[in-house]
Amino acid sequence: MKWSVSTASLADIRADLIVYPVFRKDDAADLGALLKDAGGPPPARHRGKGAGHPDLAGIITAAGFTGAVGKTLPVHCGGVKAGWFLLVGMGKADDCGLQDIRKAAAAAARQARGMKAAQVAVRASALKPAGFDDAALSRCWHEGAEMALSPVGELKSGKKEPRTPRAWTLLADGCSASDLRAGLKEGQALTSGCLFARELVNLPPNLLTPALLAARARAMARREGLKCRVLGVPELKKMKMGGLLGVGQGSAHPPRMIVLEYRGSRSARAPKFAFVGKGVTFDSGGISLKPSANMDEMKADMAGAAGVLGAAVAVARLKLPVNLQVVVPTAENMPDGGAIKPADVLTMANGKTVEVLNTDAEGRLILADGLWYAGRGKPDFLFDMATLTGACVVALGKHFAGAMGNSGEMITALEQAGGETFERVWPLPLVDEHKEIMKGTWADLQNIGGGREGGALTAAAFLSAFVDDETSWTHLDIAGPAYQAKGGGINPAGGTGFGARLLARTVQILAG
Ligand code: BES
Ligand code: MN
Ligand code: ZN
């Protein structure tokens, strides 16, 4: 969709639909400004009689529109060229948060698509009472609309509907046009990262093998001006990446390691970031085979990879003055005759040995080699993101990622960023007792803890063996928020793109 800011007046704007955010006052919609904009309240002597111009306030009240968050009401009106207002509820101005702006934009976008409106204008200044700066308004509006209409069903063979709306215009009237433009630019960077991540997560596993994921990452790197290197099996063998090779060895589609570099600064003092993302393109469980129910959702087991790649898109488009390496170990976890078995011992790239007790605990095996690889560059901040454990979903549900590591500074930044982007994280403990549990009987480590207790925490404890103590590191377990079977809010069903906006914003905060 195309986005612009216009200083044209509300009455003259060319659009099929003018989206008009409306706050709620007590239990009714606050219609004061709206009625003025629509050509003033109807003359008192005609009110409710159908004469003169229509009784807008009466129509709105009769329709039961109270300005509740995300509720919409199209009303036909004179006084503006567009002829149509789409009222969208914002809730009470005092309670309005950034996510409410996204939700309202999402609702408006879906409604505009339903009405086949090709050109939509938004009365941005109507959002003023919420008290956000103008850039935040336009950024969040952009995010909400783009995310709500992010493409799905691309693989259906039927005739494609044209994508509507095609163009959005924010009416600057009362807002700073340059701040609105700046916010749109930020929004564009963040949403393109998120949508790129979603597209990858939604692809079926036959169309997104490790090699195909690498090809998509390479194409993205070319578009965004990043360096890209893809390590194939011979190179993985040279580097002795026993974890990644082990997980990939039961599949007809061999593993890869994708490495991207973004150089946003030539200064030696610029902070160095590294992201590692779990890229299991399909997780059948391997020989420790998963039950069939919902196994299809394991196409999303590369959502960590998608999130870090999406974050790289956003960081590059925001031109953040940092240097960033993105490392994606990618494999398909399958149970063929060559697959790893429970009791196998793997030697990882850092030389540590790991006893595989459950082949379904594969994410940590490939991340171990990814973390080791990223750690060699001595990053100031090392993040890994992974759909790592069902235990994390049990602990935190679908709306929070678990955050574990050794850096309070990183967790604080993530919490702030997540509050803003609404990709919320919750800190979980990383302690020696759990590291102890992960020590092996036959090898240095084993890949699962004893029982089911604290599964997200023992997984993080395992990963810590592959990060050196001096490196500031945070592990994000996104098994819950990465994917939703049903659509809702600003997300259609499928991949949410979780983490792309979050990590980009976190980098911005830590670099600031
Ligand atoms: N990819 C799964 C984790 C997962 C579960 C992601 C549900 C998204 C939704 C991971 O590879 C896995 O299988 N983990 C096991 C670990 C166990 C064997 C220690 C799990 O969570 O059951
Ligand atoms: Mn698994
Ligand atoms: Zn997995």
GROMACS .gro file of C-alpha atoms and ligand atoms in nm, residues 278 283-285 290 298 301 333 359-363 388, ligand 2:
model
   15
  278LYS     CA    1   1.619  -2.094   1.502
  283ASP     CA    2   0.995  -3.011   1.313
  284SER     CA    3   0.850  -3.361   1.298
  285GLY     CA    4   1.035  -3.439   1.621
  290LYS     CA    5   0.564  -3.580   1.756
  298MET     CA    6   0.562  -2.706   1.307
  301ASP     CA    7   0.947  -2.370   1.376
  333ASN     CA    8   1.408  -3.228   1.164
  359THR     CA    9   1.557  -3.581   1.903
  360ASP     CA   10   1.265  -3.341   1.943
  361ALA     CA   11   1.484  -3.111   2.152
  362GLU     CA   12   1.655  -3.015   1.825
  363GLY     CA   13   1.634  -2.635   1.837
  388LEU     CA   14   1.215  -2.345   2.153
  514MN      MN   15   1.129  -3.025   1.847
   0.00000   0.00000   0.00000
